[in-house]
PDB file of C-alpha atoms in Angstrom:
ATOM      1  CA  MET A   1      24.530 -62.297 -81.185  1.00  0.00           C
ATOM      2  CA  LYS A   2      21.737 -59.996 -82.158  1.00  0.00           C
ATOM      3  CA  ILE A   3      19.317 -61.842 -80.381  1.00  0.00           C
ATOM      4  CA  LYS A   4      21.627 -62.615 -76.932  1.00  0.00           C
ATOM      5  CA  SER A   5      22.211 -58.660 -77.251  1.00  0.00           C
ATOM      6  CA  ALA A   6      18.191 -57.576 -77.453  1.00  0.00           C
ATOM      7  CA  THR A   7      17.526 -59.925 -74.491  1.00  0.00           C
ATOM      8  CA  LYS A   8      20.553 -58.560 -72.682  1.00  0.00           C
ATOM      9  CA  VAL A   9      18.910 -55.043 -73.233  1.00  0.00           C
ATOM     10  CA  LEU A  10      15.386 -56.173 -72.191  1.00  0.00           C
ATOM     11  CA  ARG A  11      16.864 -58.169 -69.274  1.00  0.00           C
ATOM     12  CA  ASP A  12      18.642 -54.577 -68.335  1.00  0.00           C
ATOM     13  CA  LYS A  13      15.877 -52.474 -68.784  1.00  0.00           C
ATOM     14  CA  ALA A  14      13.881 -54.833 -66.338  1.00  0.00           C
ATOM     15  CA  LEU A  15      16.292 -54.821 -63.773  1.00  0.00           C
ATOM     16  CA  ARG A  16      16.642 -50.909 -63.657  1.00  0.00           C
ATOM     17  CA  LYS A  17      12.800 -50.630 -63.159  1.00  0.00           C
ATOM     18  CA  ALA A  18      12.971 -53.410 -60.519  1.00  0.00           C
ATOM     19  CA  VAL A  19      15.766 -51.315 -58.583  1.00  0.00           C
ATOM     20  CA  SER A  20      13.775 -47.883 -59.092  1.00  0.00           C
ATOM     21  CA  ASN A  21      10.413 -49.433 -57.690  1.00  0.00           C
ATOM     22  CA  LYS A  22      12.315 -50.746 -54.968  1.00  0.00           C
ATOM     23  CA  THR A  23      14.321 -47.281 -53.841  1.00  0.00           C
ATOM     24  CA  ARG A  24      10.883 -45.617 -54.486  1.00  0.00           C
ATOM     25  CA  VAL A  25       9.189 -48.056 -52.103  1.00  0.00           C
ATOM     26  CA  SER A  26      12.209 -47.567 -49.558  1.00  0.00           C
ATOM     27  CA  LYS A  27      12.070 -43.999 -49.872  1.00  0.00           C
ATOM     28  CA  SER A  28       8.038 -43.848 -49.106  1.00  0.00           C
ATOM     29  CA  SER A  29       8.303 -46.196 -46.395  1.00  0.00           C
ATOM     30  CA  GLY A  30      11.461 -44.334 -44.780  1.00  0.00           C
ATOM     31  CA  GLU A  31       9.502 -40.618 -44.905  1.00  0.00           C
ATOM     32  CA  SER A  32       6.096 -42.707 -43.414  1.00  0.00           C
ATOM     33  CA  ALA A  33       8.314 -43.870 -40.580  1.00  0.00           C
ATOM     34  CA  LEU A  34       9.664 -40.373 -39.883  1.00  0.00           C
ATOM     35  CA  LYS A  35       6.768 -38.744 -39.446  1.00  0.00           C
ATOM     36  CA  LYS A  36       5.212 -41.824 -36.828  1.00  0.00           C
ATOM     37  CA  ALA A  37       8.634 -40.832 -34.850  1.00  0.00           C
ATOM     38  CA  VAL A  38       8.074 -37.520 -35.076  1.00  0.00           C
ATOM     39  CA  LYS A  39       4.606 -37.350 -34.057  1.00  0.00           C
ATOM     40  CA  ASN A  40       5.295 -40.372 -31.220  1.00  0.00           C
ATOM     41  CA  VAL A  41       8.145 -37.618 -29.791  1.00  0.00           C
ATOM     42  CA  LYS A  42       5.799 -34.839 -29.912  1.00  0.00           C
ATOM     43  CA  GLU A  43       3.105 -36.817 -27.863  1.00  0.00           C
ATOM     44  CA  VAL A  44       5.923 -37.962 -25.311  1.00  0.00           C
ATOM     45  CA  ILE A  45       6.572 -33.947 -25.016  1.00  0.00           C
ATOM     46  CA  GLU A  46       3.223 -33.280 -24.571  1.00  0.00           C
ATOM     47  CA  LYS A  47       2.486 -35.770 -22.036  1.00  0.00           C
ATOM     48  CA  LYS A  48       5.925 -34.455 -19.833  1.00  0.00           C
ATOM     49  CA  GLN A  49       4.559 -30.892 -20.552  1.00  0.00           C
ATOM     50  CA  ILE A  50       1.122 -31.755 -19.098  1.00  0.00           C
ATOM     51  CA  GLU A  51       2.557 -33.915 -16.349  1.00  0.00           C
ATOM     52  CA  ASN A  52       5.089 -30.919 -15.245  1.00  0.00           C
ATOM     53  CA  ARG A  53       2.445 -28.348 -15.546  1.00  0.00           C
ATOM     54  CA  SER A  54       0.009 -30.389 -13.021  1.00  0.00           C
ATOM     55  CA  ALA A  55       2.798 -31.020 -10.611  1.00  0.00           C
ATOM     56  CA  ARG A  56       3.855 -27.010 -10.659  1.00  0.00           C
ATOM     57  CA  ASP A  57       0.138 -26.527  -9.703  1.00  0.00           C
ATOM     58  CA  LYS A  58       0.078 -29.168  -6.632  1.00  0.00           C
ATOM     59  CA  LEU A  59       3.529 -27.488  -5.516  1.00  0.00           C
ATOM     60  CA  LYS A  60       1.808 -24.272  -5.264  1.00  0.00           C
ATOM     61  CA  GLU A  61      -1.591 -25.666  -3.995  1.00  0.00           C
ATOM     62  CA  SER A  62       0.708 -27.247  -1.206  1.00  0.00           C
ATOM     63  CA  LEU A  63       3.049 -24.350  -0.433  1.00  0.00           C
ATOM     64  CA  ILE A  64       0.241 -22.030  -0.123  1.00  0.00           C
ATOM     65  CA  LYS A  65      -1.592 -24.297   2.302  1.00  0.00           C
ATOM     66  CA  LYS A  66       1.166 -24.551   4.218  1.00  0.00           C
ATOM     67  CA  THR A  67       2.231 -20.757   4.357  1.00  0.00           C
ATOM     68  CA  ALA A  68      -1.618 -19.621   4.867  1.00  0.00           C
ATOM     69  CA  ARG A  69      -2.259 -18.943   8.680  1.00  0.00           C
ATOM     70  CA  LYS A  70      -5.291 -20.211   9.835  1.00  0.00           C
ATOM     71  CA  LYS A  71      -7.352 -17.115  10.961  1.00  0.00           C
ATOM     72  CA  LEU A  72      -8.734 -17.687  14.741  1.00  0.00           C
ATOM     73  CA  PRO A  73     -11.184 -15.845  15.912  1.00  0.00           C
ATOM     74  CA  PHE A  74      -9.687 -13.078  18.082  1.00  0.00           C
ATOM     75  CA  THR A  75     -12.131 -12.323  21.143  1.00  0.00           C
ATOM     76  CA  PHE A  76     -11.461  -9.313  23.206  1.00  0.00           C
ATOM     77  CA  LYS A  77     -11.459  -9.274  27.031  1.00  0.00           C
ATOM     78  CA  LYS A  78     -11.409  -5.993  28.270  1.00  0.00           C
ATOM     79  CA  GLY A  79     -13.948  -3.042  28.112  1.00  0.00           C
ATOM     80  CA  VAL A  80     -13.659   0.134  26.085  1.00  0.00           C
ATOM     81  CA  VAL A  81     -15.783   2.908  26.960  1.00  0.00           C
ATOM     82  CA  TYR A  82     -16.326   5.983  23.867  1.00  0.00           C
ATOM     83  CA  LEU A  83     -16.322   9.536  25.053  1.00  0.00           C
ATOM     84  CA  GLY A  84     -17.811  12.159  23.227  1.00  0.00           C
ATOM     85  CA  HIS A  85     -17.760  15.828  23.644  1.00  0.00           C
ATOM     86  CA  ILE A  86     -14.507  15.833  25.207  1.00  0.00           C
ATOM     87  CA  PRO A  87     -13.632  19.729  26.609  1.00  0.00           C
ATOM     88  CA  HIS A  88     -10.122  20.793  25.699  1.00  0.00           C
ATOM     89  CA  GLY A  89      -7.671  20.497  27.761  1.00  0.00           C
ATOM     90  CA  PHE A  90      -9.021  17.042  29.036  1.00  0.00           C
ATOM     91  CA  PHE A  91      -6.200  15.261  27.490  1.00  0.00           C
ATOM     92  CA  GLU A  92      -4.695  11.791  27.735  1.00  0.00           C
ATOM     93  CA  GLU A  93      -2.623  12.178  30.964  1.00  0.00           C
ATOM     94  CA  GLN A  94      -5.824  14.035  32.144  1.00  0.00           C
ATOM     95  CA  MET A  95      -8.185  10.993  31.626  1.00  0.00           C
ATOM     96  CA  LYS A  96      -5.901   8.112  32.128  1.00  0.00           C
ATOM     97  CA  ASP A  97      -6.224   9.802  35.953  1.00  0.00           C
ATOM     98  CA  PHE A  98      -9.811  10.791  35.761  1.00  0.00           C
ATOM     99  CA  PHE A  99     -10.820   7.415  35.055  1.00  0.00           C
ATOM    100  CA  SER A 100      -8.452   5.305  37.315  1.00  0.00           C
ATOM    101  CA  GLN A 101     -10.524   6.371  40.029  1.00  0.00           C
ATOM    102  CA  PHE A 102     -13.122   3.762  38.581  1.00  0.00           C
ATOM    103  CA  GLY A 103     -10.468   0.757  38.092  1.00  0.00           C
ATOM    104  CA  ARG A 104      -7.365   0.025  36.277  1.00  0.00           C
ATOM    105  CA  VAL A 105      -7.052   1.794  32.893  1.00  0.00           C
ATOM    106  CA  THR A 106      -4.838  -0.177  30.382  1.00  0.00           C
ATOM    107  CA  ARG A 107      -5.073   2.605  27.732  1.00  0.00           C
ATOM    108  CA  VAL A 108      -6.358   5.862  26.933  1.00  0.00           C
ATOM    109  CA  ARG A 109      -6.789   7.395  23.027  1.00  0.00           C
ATOM    110  CA  LEU A 110      -7.714  11.001  22.310  1.00  0.00           C
ATOM    111  CA  VAL A 111      -8.344  11.221  18.535  1.00  0.00           C
ATOM    112  CA  ARG A 112      -6.281  14.123  17.570  1.00  0.00           C
ATOM    113  CA  SER A 113      -6.211  15.737  14.211  1.00  0.00           C
ATOM    114  CA  SER A 114      -3.087  14.343  11.909  1.00  0.00           C
ATOM    115  CA  LYS A 115      -2.382  17.950  10.505  1.00  0.00           C
ATOM    116  CA  THR A 116      -2.312  19.861  13.732  1.00  0.00           C
ATOM    117  CA  GLY A 117      -2.112  17.362  16.816  1.00  0.00           C
ATOM    118  CA  ARG A 118      -5.417  18.721  17.944  1.00  0.00           C
ATOM    119  CA  SER A 119      -8.153  17.482  20.098  1.00  0.00           C
ATOM    120  CA  ARG A 120     -10.890  16.417  17.677  1.00  0.00           C
ATOM    121  CA  GLY A 121     -13.413  16.084  20.563  1.00  0.00           C
ATOM    122  CA  PHE A 122     -13.755  12.008  21.361  1.00  0.00           C
ATOM    123  CA  GLY A 123     -11.588   9.466  22.229  1.00  0.00           C
ATOM    124  CA  TYR A 124     -11.441   5.853  24.292  1.00  0.00           C
ATOM    125  CA  VAL A 125     -10.709   4.475  27.080  1.00  0.00           C
ATOM    126  CA  GLU A 126      -9.642   1.076  28.163  1.00  0.00           C
ATOM    127  CA  PHE A 127     -10.150  -1.042  31.320  1.00  0.00           C
ATOM    128  CA  VAL A 128      -9.189  -4.411  32.216  1.00  0.00           C
ATOM    129  CA  VAL A 129     -12.283  -5.553  33.505  1.00  0.00           C
ATOM    130  CA  PRO A 130     -15.672  -4.930  31.149  1.00  0.00           C
ATOM    131  CA  GLU A 131     -17.833  -4.753  34.344  1.00  0.00           C
ATOM    132  CA  VAL A 132     -15.750  -1.649  35.370  1.00  0.00           C
ATOM    133  CA  ALA A 133     -16.259   0.018  32.314  1.00  0.00           C
ATOM    134  CA  LYS A 134     -19.420  -0.388  32.120  1.00  0.00           C
ATOM    135  CA  ILE A 135     -20.364   1.177  35.280  1.00  0.00           C
ATOM    136  CA  ALA A 136     -17.684   4.091  34.297  1.00  0.00           C
ATOM    137  CA  ALA A 137     -19.697   4.816  30.906  1.00  0.00           C
ATOM    138  CA  GLU A 138     -23.391   4.650  33.273  1.00  0.00           C
ATOM    139  CA  THR A 139     -21.775   7.278  35.616  1.00  0.00           C
ATOM    140  CA  MET A 140     -19.911   9.632  33.114  1.00  0.00           C
ATOM    141  CA  ASN A 141     -22.755   9.951  30.282  1.00  0.00           C
ATOM    142  CA  ASN A 142     -24.219  13.063  30.541  1.00  0.00           C
ATOM    143  CA  TYR A 143     -21.227  14.434  32.709  1.00  0.00           C
ATOM    144  CA  LEU A 144     -20.900  18.381  32.931  1.00  0.00           C
ATOM    145  CA  MET A 145     -17.082  19.158  32.702  1.00  0.00           C
ATOM    146  CA  CYS A 146     -15.978  22.778  31.716  1.00  0.00           C
ATOM    147  CA  GLY A 147     -19.358  23.853  29.857  1.00  0.00           C
ATOM    148  CA  ARG A 148     -19.770  20.884  28.096  1.00  0.00           C
ATOM    149  CA  LEU A 149     -22.022  17.651  28.505  1.00  0.00           C
ATOM    150  CA  MET A 150     -19.925  14.606  28.503  1.00  0.00           C
ATOM    151  CA  LYS A 151     -20.859  11.818  25.914  1.00  0.00           C
ATOM    152  CA  ALA A 152     -19.874   8.027  27.262  1.00  0.00           C
ATOM    153  CA  THR A 153     -20.956   4.697  25.955  1.00  0.00           C
ATOM    154  CA  TYR A 154     -19.537   1.074  26.823  1.00  0.00           C
ATOM    155  CA  ILE A 155     -18.954  -0.660  23.714  1.00  0.00           C
ATOM    156  CA  PRO A 156     -19.234  -4.710  24.436  1.00  0.00           C
ATOM    157  CA  PRO A 157     -16.237  -7.109  23.661  1.00  0.00           C
ATOM    158  CA  GLU A 158     -18.112  -8.388  20.396  1.00  0.00           C
ATOM    159  CA  LYS A 159     -18.355  -5.101  18.872  1.00  0.00           C
ATOM    160  CA  GLN A 160     -14.669  -4.099  19.844  1.00  0.00           C
ATOM    161  CA  HIS A 161     -11.989  -3.841  17.627  1.00  0.00           C
ATOM    162  CA  PHE A 162      -8.207  -2.866  16.794  1.00  0.00           C
ATOM    163  CA  GLY A 163      -9.078   0.621  14.997  1.00  0.00           C
ATOM    164  CA  PHE A 164     -10.090   1.942  18.142  1.00  0.00           C
ATOM    165  CA  PHE A 165      -6.407   2.645  19.748  1.00  0.00           C
ATOM    166  CA  VAL A 166      -4.684   2.910  16.267  1.00  0.00           C
ATOM    167  CA  GLY A 167      -2.874   6.333  16.057  1.00  0.00           C
ATOM    168  CA  LYS A 168       0.481   8.066  16.822  1.00  0.00           C
ATOM    169  CA  SER A 169       0.362   9.609  21.028  1.00  0.00           C
ATOM    170  CA  TRP A 170       1.116  13.172  20.619  1.00  0.00           C
ATOM    171  CA  SER A 171       3.543  15.013  23.329  1.00  0.00           C
ATOM    172  CA  GLN A 172       3.910  18.426  24.383  1.00  0.00           C
ATOM    173  CA  THR A 173       7.263  18.426  22.294  1.00  0.00           C
ATOM    174  CA  ALA A 174       6.384  16.231  19.376  1.00  0.00           C
ATOM    175  CA  TYR A 175       3.150  16.839  17.711  1.00  0.00           C
ATOM    176  CA  PRO A 176       2.802  16.869  13.907  1.00  0.00           C
ATOM    177  CA  THR A 177       2.675  20.737  13.612  1.00  0.00           C
ATOM    178  CA  ALA A 178       6.368  20.634  15.247  1.00  0.00           C
ATOM    179  CA  ILE A 179       7.245  17.696  13.047  1.00  0.00           C
ATOM    180  CA  ASN A 180       6.177  19.761   9.985  1.00  0.00           C
ATOM    181  CA  ARG A 181       7.544  22.582  11.025  1.00  0.00           C
ATOM    182  CA  LYS A 182      11.089  20.928  11.715  1.00  0.00           C
ATOM    183  CA  LYS A 183      10.764  19.586   8.377  1.00  0.00           C
ATOM    184  CA  ILE A 184      10.053  23.012   6.594  1.00  0.00           C
ATOM    185  CA  THR A 185      12.569  24.629   7.598  1.00  0.00           C
ATOM    186  CA  ALA A 186      15.256  22.320   7.278  1.00  0.00           C
ATOM    187  CA  ASP A 187      14.531  22.409   3.525  1.00  0.00           C
ATOM    188  CA  ARG A 188      14.471  25.881   3.777  1.00  0.00           C
ATOM    189  CA  ASN A 189      18.058  25.856   5.332  1.00  0.00           C
ATOM    190  CA  SER A 190      19.504  22.865   2.978  1.00  0.00           C
ATOM    191  CA  ILE A 191      22.175  23.901   0.235  1.00  0.00           C
ATOM    192  CA  ILE A 192      20.048  24.046  -3.225  1.00  0.00           C
ATOM    193  CA  SER A 193      21.141  23.518  -6.790  1.00  0.00           C
ATOM    194  CA  ASP A 194      21.188  26.988  -9.370  1.00  0.00           C
ATOM    195  CA  ASN A 195      18.161  25.613 -11.046  1.00  0.00           C
ATOM    196  CA  LYS A 196      15.916  25.387  -7.902  1.00  0.00           C
ATOM    197  CA  HIS A 197      17.513  29.213  -6.627  1.00  0.00           C
ATOM    198  CA  LYS A 198      16.271  30.546  -9.997  1.00  0.00           C
ATOM    199  CA  GLN A 199      12.625  28.923  -9.675  1.00  0.00           C
ATOM    200  CA  TYR A 200      12.512  30.317  -6.216  1.00  0.00           C
ATOM    201  CA  LYS A 201      13.576  33.914  -7.849  1.00  0.00           C
ATOM    202  CA  LYS A 202      10.815  33.459 -10.158  1.00  0.00           C
ATOM    203  CA  LYS A 203       8.620  32.105  -7.622  1.00  0.00           C
ATOM    204  CA  CYS A 204       9.234  35.301  -5.379  1.00  0.00           C
ATOM    205  CA  LEU A 205       8.713  37.896  -8.500  1.00  0.00           C
ATOM    206  CA  ARG A 206       5.446  36.444  -9.150  1.00  0.00           C
ATOM    207  CA  ASN A 207       4.145  36.457  -5.750  1.00  0.00           C
ATOM    208  CA  LEU A 208       5.623  40.475  -5.711  1.00  0.00           C
ATOM    209  CA  THR A 209       3.441  41.324  -8.953  1.00  0.00           C
ATOM    210  CA  LYS A 210       0.356  39.474  -7.808  1.00  0.00           C
ATOM    211  CA  LEU A 211       0.461  41.325  -4.199  1.00  0.00           C
ATOM    212  CA  GLU A 212       0.933  44.436  -6.114  1.00  0.00           C
ATOM    213  CA  GLU A 213      -1.947  44.363  -8.583  1.00  0.00           C
ATOM    214  CA  LYS A 214      -4.350  43.229  -5.480  1.00  0.00           C
ATOM    215  CA  LEU A 215      -2.978  46.677  -3.991  1.00  0.00           C
ATOM    216  CA  LYS A 216      -3.526  48.416  -7.111  1.00  0.00           C
ATOM    217  CA  ALA A 217      -7.323  47.254  -7.191  1.00  0.00           C
ATOM    218  CA  LYS A 218      -7.815  48.703  -4.188  1.00  0.00           C
ATOM    219  CA  GLY A 219      -6.319  52.087  -4.797  1.00  0.00           C
ATOM    220  CA  ILE A 220      -2.676  51.939  -3.256  1.00  0.00           C
ATOM    221  CA  ASP A 221      -0.062  52.317  -5.757  1.00  0.00           C
ATOM    222  CA  LEU A 222       3.174  50.750  -4.401  1.00  0.00           C
ATOM    223  CA  LYS A 223       6.149  48.690  -6.127  1.00  0.00           C
ATOM    224  CA  PHE A 224       8.461  46.163  -4.228  1.00  0.00           C
ATOM    225  CA  THR A 225      11.836  46.040  -5.225  1.00  0.00           C
ATOM    226  CA  PRO A 226      12.867  42.264  -4.947  1.00  0.00           C
ATOM    227  CA  VAL A 227      15.792  42.045  -2.622  1.00  0.00           C
ATOM    228  CA  VAL A 228      16.957  38.402  -4.631  1.00  0.00           C
ATOM    229  CA  ASP A 229      18.143  41.028  -7.969  1.00  0.00           C
ATOM    230  CA  CYS A 230      19.451  43.362  -5.386  1.00  0.00           C
ATOM    231  CA  VAL A 231      22.120  40.628  -4.083  1.00  0.00           C
ATOM    232  CA  ASP A 232      22.783  39.347  -7.289  1.00  0.00           C
ATOM    233  CA  GLU A 233      23.359  42.591  -8.890  1.00  0.00           C
ATOM    234  CA  GLN A 234      25.816  43.349  -6.299  1.00  0.00           C
ATOM    235  CA  THR A 235      27.899  40.083  -6.535  1.00  0.00           C
TER     236      THR A 235
END
């Protein structure tokens, strides 16, 4: 009986070792399989991302090509004359009337100041036929007008650009000084808040004190009574 029990114990130990070895092998093989599966999944995801990026880049390129306008070379077919030393009073209407004697005038521009709207003494006249513009430039170059020697230069079509006739055309009623004056009067007549009114009062007082100091430096002792404070005291 003792021998049988000893053999049984040995068998049990051998079986336990075999089972533990199998479990270890199975665990290690399972872990390696998981790692391989994760690697495969990562590789597939990276490939898909690369494919998506390339597809997006191709779409962008195709859209850019479709939306890109073909810049065709624009050719000017009309004749333009540059005018310099234009006298005061020779404005757009007078320029068009005067140069219409040479031929058909399509556009006239007198370059004016953006702040005041006054003439800056040069401008451009456009004719339908370039040959007519050439004749007008040759005729009007060094032409004495209102005490000024006018300069006229023919600009050929290959040297023309859109900037010659860019800008606002001012009239007697609508010019920069009048437009700015209307804006300023509208701002001053608009309803303002209490903070802005306080700032306006401080500014007025500062200006009055500066004026008093200037007069005092010249020997005139004069003190101004601010009207805004007087109105506030009465109210």
